[in-house]
Tab-separated table of C-alpha atoms and ligand atoms in Angstrom:
chain	number	residue	atom	x	y	z
A	1	UNK	CA	0.000	0.000	0.000
A	2	UNK	CA	1.373	3.420	-0.993
A	3	UNK	CA	0.920	6.320	1.390
A	4	UNK	CA	1.326	10.063	1.523
A	5	UNK	CA	4.923	11.204	1.348
A	6	UNK	CA	6.670	13.042	4.180
A	7	UNK	CA	7.570	16.620	3.255
A	8	UNK	CA	10.423	17.721	5.502
A	9	UNK	CA	12.191	21.040	5.856
A	10	UNK	CA	15.382	21.980	7.611
A	11	UNK	CA	14.660	21.921	11.334
A	12	UNK	CA	15.825	24.051	14.214
A	13	UNK	CA	17.377	22.483	17.305
A	14	UNK	CA	15.580	19.645	19.070
A	15	UNK	CA	14.845	20.278	22.710
A	16	UNK	CA	12.422	17.900	24.352
A	17	UNK	CA	11.730	14.649	26.230
A	18	UNK	CA	10.210	11.702	24.423
A	19	UNK	CA	9.385	8.036	24.810
A	20	UNK	CA	9.484	5.529	21.970
A	21	UNK	CA	7.107	2.604	21.385
A	22	UNK	CA	7.773	-0.910	22.634
A	23	UNK	CA	10.712	-2.904	21.319
A	24	UNK	CA	9.940	-4.872	18.164
A	25	UNK	CA	12.222	-7.849	18.860
A	26	UNK	CA	10.970	-8.131	22.438
A	27	UNK	CA	7.292	-7.785	21.435
A	28	UNK	CA	7.569	-10.686	18.959
A	29	UNK	CA	9.220	-12.915	21.528
A	30	UNK	CA	6.789	-11.982	24.289
A	31	UNK	CA	3.844	-13.218	22.197
A	32	UNK	CA	5.696	-16.370	21.206
A	33	UNK	CA	6.715	-17.432	24.705
A	34	UNK	CA	3.358	-16.403	26.170
A	35	UNK	CA	1.570	-18.483	23.516
A	36	UNK	CA	3.729	-21.525	24.347
A	37	UNK	CA	3.456	-21.037	28.121
A	38	UNK	CA	1.300	-22.895	30.611
A	39	UNK	CA	-1.103	-20.067	31.516
A	40	UNK	CA	-2.306	-16.530	30.942
A	41	UNK	CA	0.245	-13.751	30.283
A	42	UNK	CA	-0.428	-10.042	30.127
A	43	UNK	CA	1.951	-8.138	27.850
A	44	UNK	CA	2.067	-4.362	28.272
A	45	UNK	CA	3.689	-1.679	26.085
A	46	UNK	CA	3.443	-4.200	23.246
A	47	UNK	CA	4.495	-2.670	19.914
A	48	UNK	CA	1.420	-2.430	17.729
A	49	UNK	CA	3.531	-2.142	14.609
A	50	UNK	CA	2.585	-4.259	11.619
A	51	UNK	CA	5.447	-6.722	12.112
A	52	UNK	CA	4.412	-7.653	15.653
A	53	UNK	CA	0.742	-7.667	14.682
A	54	UNK	CA	1.707	-10.281	12.064
A	55	UNK	CA	3.066	-12.451	14.893
A	56	UNK	CA	-0.132	-11.970	16.916
A	57	UNK	CA	-2.290	-12.824	13.877
A	58	UNK	CA	-0.159	-15.913	13.181
A	59	UNK	CA	-0.705	-17.264	16.703
A	60	UNK	CA	-4.434	-16.544	16.530
A	61	UNK	CA	-4.482	-18.581	13.321
A	62	UNK	CA	-2.716	-21.340	15.277
A	63	UNK	CA	-5.526	-21.460	17.818
A	64	UNK	CA	-4.106	-19.145	20.493
A	65	UNK	CA	-6.561	-16.768	22.157
A	66	UNK	CA	-5.113	-13.269	22.281
A	67	UNK	CA	-7.209	-10.449	23.708
A	68	UNK	CA	-6.456	-6.755	23.468
A	69	UNK	CA	-8.187	-5.100	26.452
A	70	UNK	CA	-6.625	-1.734	25.617
A	71	UNK	CA	-4.124	-0.329	23.142
A	72	UNK	CA	-0.642	-1.690	23.799
A	73	UNK	CA	-1.861	-4.490	26.080
A	74	UNK	CA	-2.317	-8.093	25.037
A	75	UNK	CA	-3.593	-10.972	27.126
A	76	UNK	CA	-2.296	-14.249	25.705
A	77	UNK	CA	-3.693	-17.620	26.737
A	78	UNK	CA	-0.816	-20.110	26.656
A	79	UNK	CA	-1.290	-23.504	25.039
A	80	UNK	CA	1.527	-25.453	26.758
A	81	UNK	CA	3.283	-25.632	23.387
A	82	UNK	CA	0.430	-27.373	21.592
A	83	UNK	CA	-0.823	-25.304	18.674
A	84	UNK	CA	-3.713	-26.035	16.293
A	85	UNK	CA	-3.332	-26.665	12.552
A	86	UNK	CA	-3.953	-23.379	10.704
A	87	UNK	CA	-6.540	-22.879	8.006
A	88	UNK	CA	-4.468	-21.825	4.997
A	89	UNK	CA	-1.041	-20.184	4.794
A	90	UNK	CA	0.183	-17.951	7.615
A	91	UNK	CA	0.990	-14.461	6.340
A	92	UNK	CA	4.080	-13.024	8.075
A	93	UNK	CA	3.715	-9.727	6.173
A	94	UNK	CA	7.067	-7.897	6.035
A	95	UNK	CA	8.434	-9.594	9.138
A	96	UNK	CA	11.539	-11.768	8.841
A	97	UNK	CA	11.522	-12.245	12.623
A	98	UNK	CA	8.000	-13.714	12.508
A	99	UNK	CA	8.893	-16.132	9.720
A	100	UNK	CA	12.281	-17.271	10.990
A	101	UNK	CA	11.375	-17.672	14.668
A	102	UNK	CA	8.046	-19.320	13.916
A	103	UNK	CA	9.728	-21.846	11.639
A	104	UNK	CA	11.465	-23.226	14.758
A	105	UNK	CA	8.172	-23.530	16.638
A	106	UNK	CA	6.168	-24.956	13.741
A	107	UNK	CA	8.832	-27.545	12.884
A	108	UNK	CA	7.921	-29.307	16.137
A	109	UNK	CA	4.121	-29.257	15.838
A	110	UNK	CA	2.071	-32.262	14.774
A	111	UNK	CA	0.690	-30.637	11.621
A	112	UNK	CA	1.730	-29.140	8.310
A	113	UNK	CA	1.862	-25.382	7.887
A	114	UNK	CA	2.924	-22.799	5.363
A	115	UNK	CA	4.606	-19.471	6.130
A	116	UNK	CA	4.421	-16.744	3.517
A	117	UNK	CA	4.855	-12.968	3.370
A	118	UNK	CA	4.891	-9.814	1.290
A	119	UNK	CA	7.024	-9.226	-1.818
A	120	UNK	CA	10.047	-8.129	0.253
A	121	UNK	CA	9.882	-11.109	2.625
A	122	UNK	CA	9.410	-13.482	-0.340
A	123	UNK	CA	12.892	-12.429	-1.441
A	124	UNK	CA	14.688	-12.976	1.852
A	125	UNK	CA	16.973	-15.970	2.423
A	126	UNK	CA	15.561	-18.780	4.555
A	127	UNK	CA	18.266	-21.401	4.114
A	128	UNK	CA	19.885	-20.094	7.292
A	129	UNK	CA	16.982	-21.482	9.369
A	130	UNK	CA	15.996	-24.389	7.130
A	131	UNK	CA	19.481	-25.911	7.318
A	132	UNK	CA	19.825	-26.205	11.126
A	133	UNK	CA	16.170	-27.134	11.596
A	134	UNK	CA	16.551	-29.893	8.995
A	135	UNK	CA	19.515	-31.194	11.004
A	136	UNK	CA	17.147	-31.372	13.970
A	137	UNK	CA	14.880	-33.622	11.910
A	138	UNK	CA	12.466	-30.977	10.614
A	139	UNK	CA	10.903	-31.379	7.185
A	140	UNK	CA	10.895	-27.933	5.571
A	141	UNK	CA	10.713	-27.031	1.902
A	142	UNK	CA	11.214	-23.575	0.470
A	143	UNK	CA	8.727	-22.662	-2.247
A	144	UNK	CA	10.810	-19.799	-3.704
A	145	UNK	CA	13.540	-20.151	-6.319
A	146	UNK	CA	16.579	-19.280	-4.117
A	147	UNK	CA	15.713	-20.889	-0.789
A	148	UNK	CA	13.199	-18.115	-0.364
A	149	UNK	CA	9.647	-18.283	1.061
A	150	UNK	CA	7.071	-19.656	1.278
A	151	UNK	CA	8.201	-22.205	3.857
A	152	UNK	CA	6.299	-25.470	3.800
A	153	UNK	CA	6.752	-27.092	7.182
A	154	UNK	CA	5.768	-30.653	7.969
A	155	UNK	CA	5.965	-30.681	11.752
A	156	UNK	CA	7.208	-33.659	13.761
A	157	UNK	CA	9.554	-34.845	16.510
A	158	UNK	CA	12.933	-33.059	16.713
A	159	UNK	CA	16.342	-34.024	18.087
A	160	UNK	CA	18.705	-31.633	19.839
A	161	UNK	CA	21.796	-30.468	17.931
A	162	UNK	CA	24.924	-28.440	18.501
A	163	UNK	CA	25.054	-25.821	15.783
A	164	UNK	CA	27.670	-23.227	14.920
A	165	UNK	CA	25.962	-20.332	13.109
A	166	UNK	CA	28.002	-18.991	10.168
A	167	UNK	CA	27.054	-15.375	11.024
A	168	UNK	CA	25.844	-13.845	14.285
A	169	UNK	CA	22.075	-13.785	13.758
A	170	UNK	CA	19.559	-13.522	16.567
A	171	UNK	CA	16.845	-14.795	14.271
A	172	UNK	CA	18.725	-17.987	13.441
A	173	UNK	CA	19.826	-18.516	17.051
A	174	UNK	CA	16.263	-17.989	18.262
A	175	UNK	CA	14.705	-20.320	15.680
A	176	UNK	CA	17.061	-23.102	16.836
A	177	UNK	CA	16.508	-22.427	20.560
A	178	UNK	CA	12.723	-22.355	20.113
A	179	UNK	CA	12.893	-25.656	18.214
A	180	UNK	CA	15.238	-26.928	20.946
A	181	UNK	CA	12.488	-26.365	23.506
A	182	UNK	CA	10.564	-29.191	21.835
A	183	UNK	CA	13.537	-31.454	21.107
A	184	UNK	CA	14.891	-34.469	22.934
A	185	UNK	CA	18.248	-33.614	24.565
A	186	UNK	CA	20.402	-30.494	24.887
A	187	UNK	CA	20.441	-28.012	22.021
A	188	UNK	CA	23.496	-25.754	21.762
A	189	UNK	CA	23.973	-22.750	19.508
A	190	UNK	CA	27.474	-21.336	19.046
A	191	UNK	CA	27.638	-17.854	17.560
A	192	UNK	CA	30.812	-16.285	16.102
A	193	UNK	CA	30.044	-13.166	18.170
A	194	UNK	CA	27.076	-12.248	20.339
A	195	UNK	CA	23.847	-11.204	18.617
A	196	UNK	CA	20.914	-9.659	20.496
A	197	UNK	CA	20.036	-11.921	23.411
A	198	UNK	CA	16.347	-11.149	24.033
A	199	UNK	CA	15.317	-14.779	23.456
A	200	UNK	CA	17.726	-16.028	26.111
A	201	UNK	CA	16.749	-13.356	28.627
A	202	UNK	CA	13.061	-13.957	28.060
A	203	UNK	CA	13.349	-17.744	28.250
A	204	UNK	CA	15.043	-17.336	31.641
A	205	UNK	CA	12.338	-14.911	32.739
A	206	UNK	CA	9.727	-17.544	31.769
A	207	UNK	CA	11.720	-19.920	34.035
A	208	UNK	CA	13.338	-21.995	31.310
A	209	UNK	CA	16.868	-23.068	32.345
A	210	UNK	CA	19.610	-21.997	29.967
A	211	UNK	CA	23.374	-22.080	30.042
A	212	UNK	CA	25.199	-19.230	28.377
A	213	UNK	CA	28.952	-18.895	27.955
A	214	UNK	CA	29.926	-15.380	26.933
A	215	UNK	CA	33.345	-14.666	25.471
A	216	UNK	CA	35.931	-13.721	28.098
A	217	UNK	CA	37.538	-10.292	27.543
A	218	UNK	CA	40.907	-12.063	27.122
A	219	UNK	CA	39.623	-14.765	24.775
A	220	UNK	CA	40.940	-14.648	21.175
A	221	UNK	CA	37.452	-15.321	19.780
A	222	UNK	CA	34.150	-13.627	20.568
A	223	UNK	CA	32.272	-16.956	20.382
A	224	UNK	CA	29.147	-17.210	22.466
A	225	UNK	CA	27.537	-20.542	23.396
A	226	UNK	CA	23.919	-21.036	24.520
A	227	UNK	CA	22.493	-24.411	25.585
A	228	UNK	CA	19.076	-25.528	26.701
A	229	UNK	CA	17.565	-28.838	27.687
A	230	UNK	CA	14.469	-29.668	25.649
A	231	UNK	CA	10.927	-30.307	26.913
A	232	UNK	CA	11.018	-27.697	29.677
A	233	UNK	CA	7.858	-26.027	30.904
A	234	UNK	CA	7.454	-22.347	29.990
A	235	UNK	CA	5.889	-20.757	33.065
A	236	UNK	CA	3.366	-18.035	32.254
A	237	UNK	CA	4.426	-14.549	33.442
A	238	UNK	CA	3.350	-10.989	32.742
A	239	UNK	CA	5.744	-8.940	30.680
A	240	UNK	CA	6.254	-5.230	30.104
A	241	UNK	CA	8.101	-4.361	26.884
A	242	UNK	CA	10.779	-1.633	27.111
A	243	UNK	CA	10.973	1.146	24.500
A	244	UNK	CA	12.802	0.249	21.298
A	245	UNK	CA	16.353	1.601	21.071
A	246	UNK	CA	16.216	1.046	17.300
A	247	UNK	CA	13.345	3.571	17.173
A	248	UNK	CA	15.147	5.891	19.612
A	249	UNK	CA	18.146	5.747	17.244
A	250	UNK	CA	16.534	8.178	14.787
A	251	UNK	CA	16.125	10.859	17.452
A	252	UNK	CA	19.573	10.153	18.922
A	253	UNK	CA	21.160	11.067	15.616
A	254	UNK	CA	18.753	13.947	14.925
A	255	UNK	CA	19.791	15.588	18.209
A	256	UNK	CA	23.429	14.461	18.450
A	257	UNK	CA	24.345	16.057	15.124
A	258	UNK	CA	22.700	19.426	15.810
A	259	UNK	CA	24.600	21.820	18.096
A	260	UNK	CA	22.310	23.322	20.731
A	261	UNK	CA	19.936	20.341	20.823
A	262	UNK	CA	19.001	18.572	24.050
A	263	UNK	CA	16.946	15.409	24.065
A	264	UNK	CA	15.960	12.985	26.789
A	265	UNK	CA	14.608	9.582	25.753
A	266	UNK	CA	12.854	7.786	28.607
A	267	UNK	CA	11.853	4.169	29.241
A	268	UNK	CA	14.098	2.852	26.503
A	269	UNK	CA	15.600	-0.646	26.404
A	270	UNK	CA	19.335	-0.599	27.188
A	271	UNK	CA	20.180	-4.243	26.615
A	272	UNK	CA	23.945	-4.190	25.943
A	273	UNK	CA	23.491	-6.359	22.829
A	274	UNK	CA	21.462	-3.475	21.359
A	275	UNK	CA	23.218	-0.326	22.561
A	276	UNK	CA	26.055	-0.410	20.029
A	277	UNK	CA	24.766	2.835	18.536
A	278	UNK	CA	25.556	4.656	21.774
A	279	UNK	CA	29.203	3.581	21.604
A	280	UNK	CA	29.434	4.518	17.913
A	281	UNK	CA	27.938	7.976	18.478
A	282	UNK	CA	30.230	8.611	21.465
A	283	UNK	CA	33.181	7.675	19.250
A	284	UNK	CA	31.870	10.189	16.724
A	285	UNK	CA	32.070	12.854	19.417
A	286	UNK	CA	28.431	12.860	20.562
A	287	UNK	CA	27.704	14.028	24.083
A	288	UNK	CA	25.476	11.249	25.223
A	289	UNK	CA	24.775	9.437	28.478
A	290	UNK	CA	22.755	6.303	29.213
A	291	UNK	CA	21.458	5.470	32.661
A	292	UNK	CA	19.951	2.066	33.406
A	293	UNK	CA	17.103	2.672	35.857
A	294	UNK	CA	15.666	-0.832	36.171
A	295	UNK	CA	16.241	-4.346	34.982
A	296	UNK	CA	12.669	-5.477	34.469
A	297	UNK	CA	11.900	-9.029	33.365
A	298	UNK	CA	15.538	-9.507	32.441
A	299	UNK	CA	15.802	-6.415	30.217
A	300	UNK	CA	17.729	-3.285	31.325
A	301	UNK	CA	15.748	-0.129	30.751
A	302	UNK	CA	16.410	3.563	31.410
A	303	UNK	CA	17.110	6.954	29.879
A	304	UNK	CA	19.417	8.376	27.243
A	305	UNK	CA	20.407	12.013	27.513
A	306	UNK	CA	21.880	13.717	24.422
A	307	UNK	CA	23.370	17.149	23.921
A	308	UNK	CA	23.897	18.120	20.301
A	309	UNK	CA	27.317	18.950	18.923
A	310	UNK	CA	29.608	18.361	15.979
A	311	UNK	CA	30.277	14.772	14.934
A	312	UNK	CA	33.354	13.275	13.319
A	313	UNK	CA	33.593	10.228	11.062
A	314	UNK	CA	34.380	6.739	12.358
A	315	UNK	CA	34.804	3.122	11.319
A	316	UNK	CA	31.959	0.700	12.061
A	317	UNK	CA	33.002	-2.902	11.390
A	318	UNK	CA	33.691	-6.378	12.740
A	319	UNK	CA	31.991	-7.694	15.864
A	320	UNK	CA	30.272	-4.356	16.390
A	321	UNK	CA	28.037	-4.922	13.341
A	322	UNK	CA	25.483	-7.373	14.858
A	323	UNK	CA	24.914	-4.885	17.682
A	324	UNK	CA	24.101	-2.013	15.282
A	325	UNK	CA	22.708	-3.958	12.331
A	326	UNK	CA	19.313	-2.181	12.344
A	327	UNK	CA	20.899	1.211	13.042
A	328	UNK	CA	23.221	1.307	10.011
A	329	UNK	CA	20.807	3.429	7.906
A	330	UNK	CA	20.651	6.161	10.549
A	331	UNK	CA	24.367	5.801	11.402
A	332	UNK	CA	25.117	6.341	7.704
A	333	UNK	CA	23.120	9.578	7.940
A	334	UNK	CA	25.185	10.472	11.028
A	335	UNK	CA	28.295	9.780	8.924
A	336	UNK	CA	27.055	12.158	6.224
A	337	UNK	CA	26.549	14.869	8.862
A	338	UNK	CA	29.960	14.277	10.470
A	339	UNK	CA	33.284	15.815	9.501
A	340	UNK	CA	35.540	13.405	7.618
A	341	UNK	CA	35.018	9.847	6.456
A	342	UNK	CA	32.779	7.167	7.923
A	343	UNK	CA	33.558	3.623	6.835
A	344	UNK	CA	31.105	0.759	7.288
A	345	UNK	CA	32.437	-2.770	6.686
A	346	UNK	CA	31.456	-6.403	7.411
A	347	UNK	CA	27.782	-5.528	6.967
A	348	UNK	CA	26.972	-7.638	3.894
A	349	UNK	CA	23.882	-8.826	5.764
A	350	UNK	CA	22.332	-5.428	4.941
A	351	UNK	CA	21.999	-6.598	1.338
A	352	UNK	CA	19.242	-9.033	2.417
A	353	UNK	CA	17.230	-6.939	4.873
A	354	UNK	CA	13.797	-5.478	4.038
A	355	UNK	CA	15.570	-4.069	0.971
A	356	UNK	CA	19.232	-3.997	-0.113
A	357	UNK	CA	20.049	-1.369	2.500
A	358	UNK	CA	23.620	-0.756	1.272
A	359	UNK	CA	22.352	0.173	-2.199
A	360	UNK	CA	19.393	2.147	-0.805
A	361	UNK	CA	21.510	4.194	1.631
A	362	UNK	CA	24.204	4.895	-0.954
A	363	UNK	CA	21.694	5.992	-3.580
A	364	UNK	CA	19.707	8.253	-1.236
A	365	UNK	CA	22.827	9.863	0.239
A	366	UNK	CA	24.114	10.590	-3.268
A	367	UNK	CA	20.768	12.194	-4.149
A	368	UNK	CA	21.379	14.500	-1.161
A	369	UNK	CA	24.802	15.422	-2.548
A	370	UNK	CA	26.923	13.179	-0.306
A	371	UNK	CA	29.859	11.326	-1.910
A	372	UNK	CA	29.542	7.589	-1.170
A	373	UNK	CA	31.715	4.706	-2.275
A	374	UNK	CA	29.796	1.449	-2.123
A	375	UNK	CA	31.440	-1.857	-1.154
A	376	UNK	CA	29.892	-5.314	-1.255
A	377	UNK	CA	29.859	-5.301	2.579
A	378	UNK	CA	29.433	-1.614	3.350
A	379	UNK	CA	30.375	1.866	2.198
A	380	UNK	CA	32.605	4.879	2.649
A	381	UNK	CA	30.769	8.143	3.270
A	382	UNK	CA	32.498	11.489	2.918
A	383	UNK	CA	30.718	13.702	5.405
A	384	UNK	CA	30.832	17.326	6.315
A	385	UNK	CA	29.091	18.924	3.346
A	386	UNK	CA	25.654	20.491	3.663
A	387	UNK	CA	22.981	17.940	2.720
A	388	UNK	CA	20.667	19.014	-0.122
A	389	UNK	CA	16.937	18.359	0.159
A	390	UNK	CA	15.812	15.767	-2.403
A	391	UNK	CA	12.962	13.475	-3.428
A	392	UNK	CA	13.888	10.090	-1.995
A	393	UNK	CA	12.350	6.623	-2.320
A	394	UNK	CA	11.839	4.564	0.854
A	395	UNK	CA	12.245	1.279	-1.043
A	396	UNK	CA	9.316	0.122	1.105
A	397	UNK	CA	11.788	-0.160	4.004
A	398	UNK	CA	10.785	1.426	7.306
A	399	UNK	CA	14.318	2.169	8.487
A	400	UNK	CA	15.302	3.771	5.159
A	401	UNK	CA	12.177	5.993	5.275
A	402	UNK	CA	12.838	7.136	8.865
A	403	UNK	CA	16.612	7.553	8.514
A	404	UNK	CA	16.157	9.838	5.506
A	405	UNK	CA	13.357	11.780	7.191
A	406	UNK	CA	15.976	12.657	9.829
A	407	UNK	CA	18.486	13.489	7.075
A	408	UNK	CA	15.842	15.874	5.693
A	409	UNK	CA	15.799	17.778	8.994
A	410	UNK	CA	19.475	18.552	8.465
A	411	UNK	CA	19.212	19.351	4.735
A	412	UNK	CA	18.665	22.596	2.882
A	413	UNK	CA	15.347	23.011	1.055
A	414	UNK	CA	12.636	20.392	1.100
A	415	UNK	CA	13.132	16.625	1.372
A	416	UNK	CA	10.315	14.361	0.222
A	417	UNK	CA	10.225	10.746	1.399
A	418	UNK	CA	7.971	8.694	-0.820
A	419	UNK	CA	5.954	5.630	0.101
A	420	UNK	CA	6.013	5.997	3.884
A	421	UNK	CA	3.407	3.329	4.800
A	422	UNK	CA	6.331	1.011	5.644
A	423	UNK	CA	7.066	3.108	8.759
A	424	UNK	CA	4.060	1.356	10.351
A	425	UNK	CA	5.984	-1.928	10.470
A	426	UNK	CA	8.106	-0.799	13.410
A	427	UNK	CA	7.206	2.738	14.476
A	428	UNK	CA	3.533	3.693	14.159
A	429	UNK	CA	4.021	6.997	16.054
A	430	UNK	CA	7.074	8.197	14.114
A	431	UNK	CA	5.350	10.893	12.114
A	432	UNK	CA	3.450	12.310	15.065
A	433	UNK	CA	6.606	12.425	17.245
A	434	UNK	CA	8.348	14.239	14.415
A	435	UNK	CA	5.409	16.654	14.179
A	436	UNK	CA	5.345	17.180	17.965
A	437	UNK	CA	9.054	17.844	18.241
A	438	UNK	CA	9.089	20.155	15.300
A	439	UNK	CA	5.880	22.033	15.967
A	440	UNK	CA	7.049	22.706	19.516
A	441	UNK	CA	10.260	24.094	18.089
A	442	UNK	CA	8.563	26.035	15.358
A	443	UNK	CA	6.068	27.544	17.828
A	444	UNK	CA	8.962	28.569	20.031
A	445	UNK	CA	10.801	30.028	17.102
A	446	UNK	CA	7.601	31.255	15.398
A	447	UNK	CA	8.460	29.223	12.341
A	448	UNK	CA	6.218	27.127	10.152
A	449	UNK	CA	5.989	23.371	10.752
A	450	UNK	CA	8.782	21.524	9.027
A	451	UNK	CA	6.998	18.305	8.177
A	452	UNK	CA	3.669	17.669	6.625
A	453	UNK	CA	2.056	14.858	4.742
A	454	UNK	CA	-1.342	14.565	3.170
A	455	UNK	CA	-2.621	12.730	6.240
A	456	UNK	CA	-1.317	15.261	8.683
A	457	UNK	CA	-2.547	18.128	6.521
A	458	UNK	CA	-5.959	16.497	6.557
A	459	UNK	CA	-5.765	16.079	10.345
A	460	UNK	CA	-4.804	19.705	10.780
A	461	UNK	CA	-7.594	20.734	8.394
A	462	UNK	CA	-10.160	18.796	10.452
A	463	UNK	CA	-9.099	20.102	13.827
A	464	UNK	CA	-9.033	23.699	12.621
A	465	UNK	CA	-12.712	23.398	11.607
A	466	UNK	CA	-13.777	22.379	15.126
B	1	S3P	C1	16.038	-9.410	14.858
B	1	S3P	C2	17.318	-9.722	14.530
B	1	S3P	C3	18.103	-9.024	13.508
B	1	S3P	C4	17.465	-7.696	13.141
B	1	S3P	C5	15.987	-7.784	12.969
B	1	S3P	C6	15.329	-8.299	14.232
B	1	S3P	C7	15.360	-10.202	15.899
B	1	S3P	O1	18.190	-9.829	12.358
B	1	S3P	O2	18.067	-7.175	11.967
B	1	S3P	O3	15.442	-6.506	12.657
B	1	S3P	O4	14.339	-9.736	16.428
B	1	S3P	O5	15.853	-11.296	16.196
B	1	S3P	P1	19.324	-10.973	12.231
B	1	S3P	O6	19.272	-11.768	13.438
B	1	S3P	O7	18.948	-11.786	11.044
B	1	S3P	O8	20.598	-10.233	12.038
């Protein structure tokens, strides 16, 4: 579905406090573990973005009762791991997390199922989950030409395996661990370096016993090893989802790169496997502080305080990549705003995200007048010049749309982001937060609003008639 473009003008300083919606990765996993648990679980601050709603719809199709007593709250009635055969294919929409994690769960059920998705998801590689699950005894066929969806899963008994993942991927690790919950014996996943660990933290919170060996600071490798004994009970618990640092990332960069800005982001998840962006921005010279206020249900949560300033280029590569994988689009924008060169390497995975993000970032930055050299696994960005407003495609990718909306705030003239419906997959309130921040600034500075879209123009039109 196409939607109204964002029209963005150069913005004044940002000076405000915000919260961001619930974490996408955590929201998916909360539904999954609640649905497999032995009782009723209430999930609060659930992200009602399209990706997580795809997971909720999938479990409803698998016979799980999920109520929504109020916005952002779900009550999930656990099934003790026994799901019901779905009527027809399960549509995962745009969500790779839904498809890959659910493949691990469905491989162990006593029925056949089919997982499908939108045009973007139909192009994403699934061999990475099919291969280990097949080793566990799963019968999965890919319907697409290049090991791409749909996934046709004939569920049945599974055996535990020890599996070394070729790349650090939380989706692959989680698919194997979720399958391992149903398998006979101890399943072990060995990752080349740690990927986000929400599945492990949440399994422990739901009282599943896990053993995790993290790399020692002195160890020559960054290998991480996670083991779990199969057939454990998942105890039902209530769960409150922290704010999504990947959504906060857009505002972090918007404020960090603008001298005079001051932004406080509250109730945001500060899981160290997700806060790589903070380290990168500090290296770029950002004045930024994180404070963990609570560790709730296994997830650290707190505030990030940013004071705007001048940024300088950096290198983002190696083991740091899994920790910032979703933030590369906005970090590339930060690189364009920084003095000097920013080099991104070892991020080939970006070629198979919701779109080819390396190509999309490079093309959009060039349209804004930024010199970019593209590599197979990253890019070199020459920052420091004034960004020019431009008409930019979103490629149907939420993080490309939002990253370049932020670039537009720092550009001269008008920036138009086309096809912005994709923003709903992870950040339904993005446009209104942008409006709030900017209208507050423009009121203070008696300037005109810097963003408008057809929808928001319509909204403004309606309210002015009241
Ligand atoms: C996710 C893991 C990451 C990330 C994605 C969400 C998850 O993918 O890019 O947006 O929730 O497990 P990979 O694990 O494939 O790198």
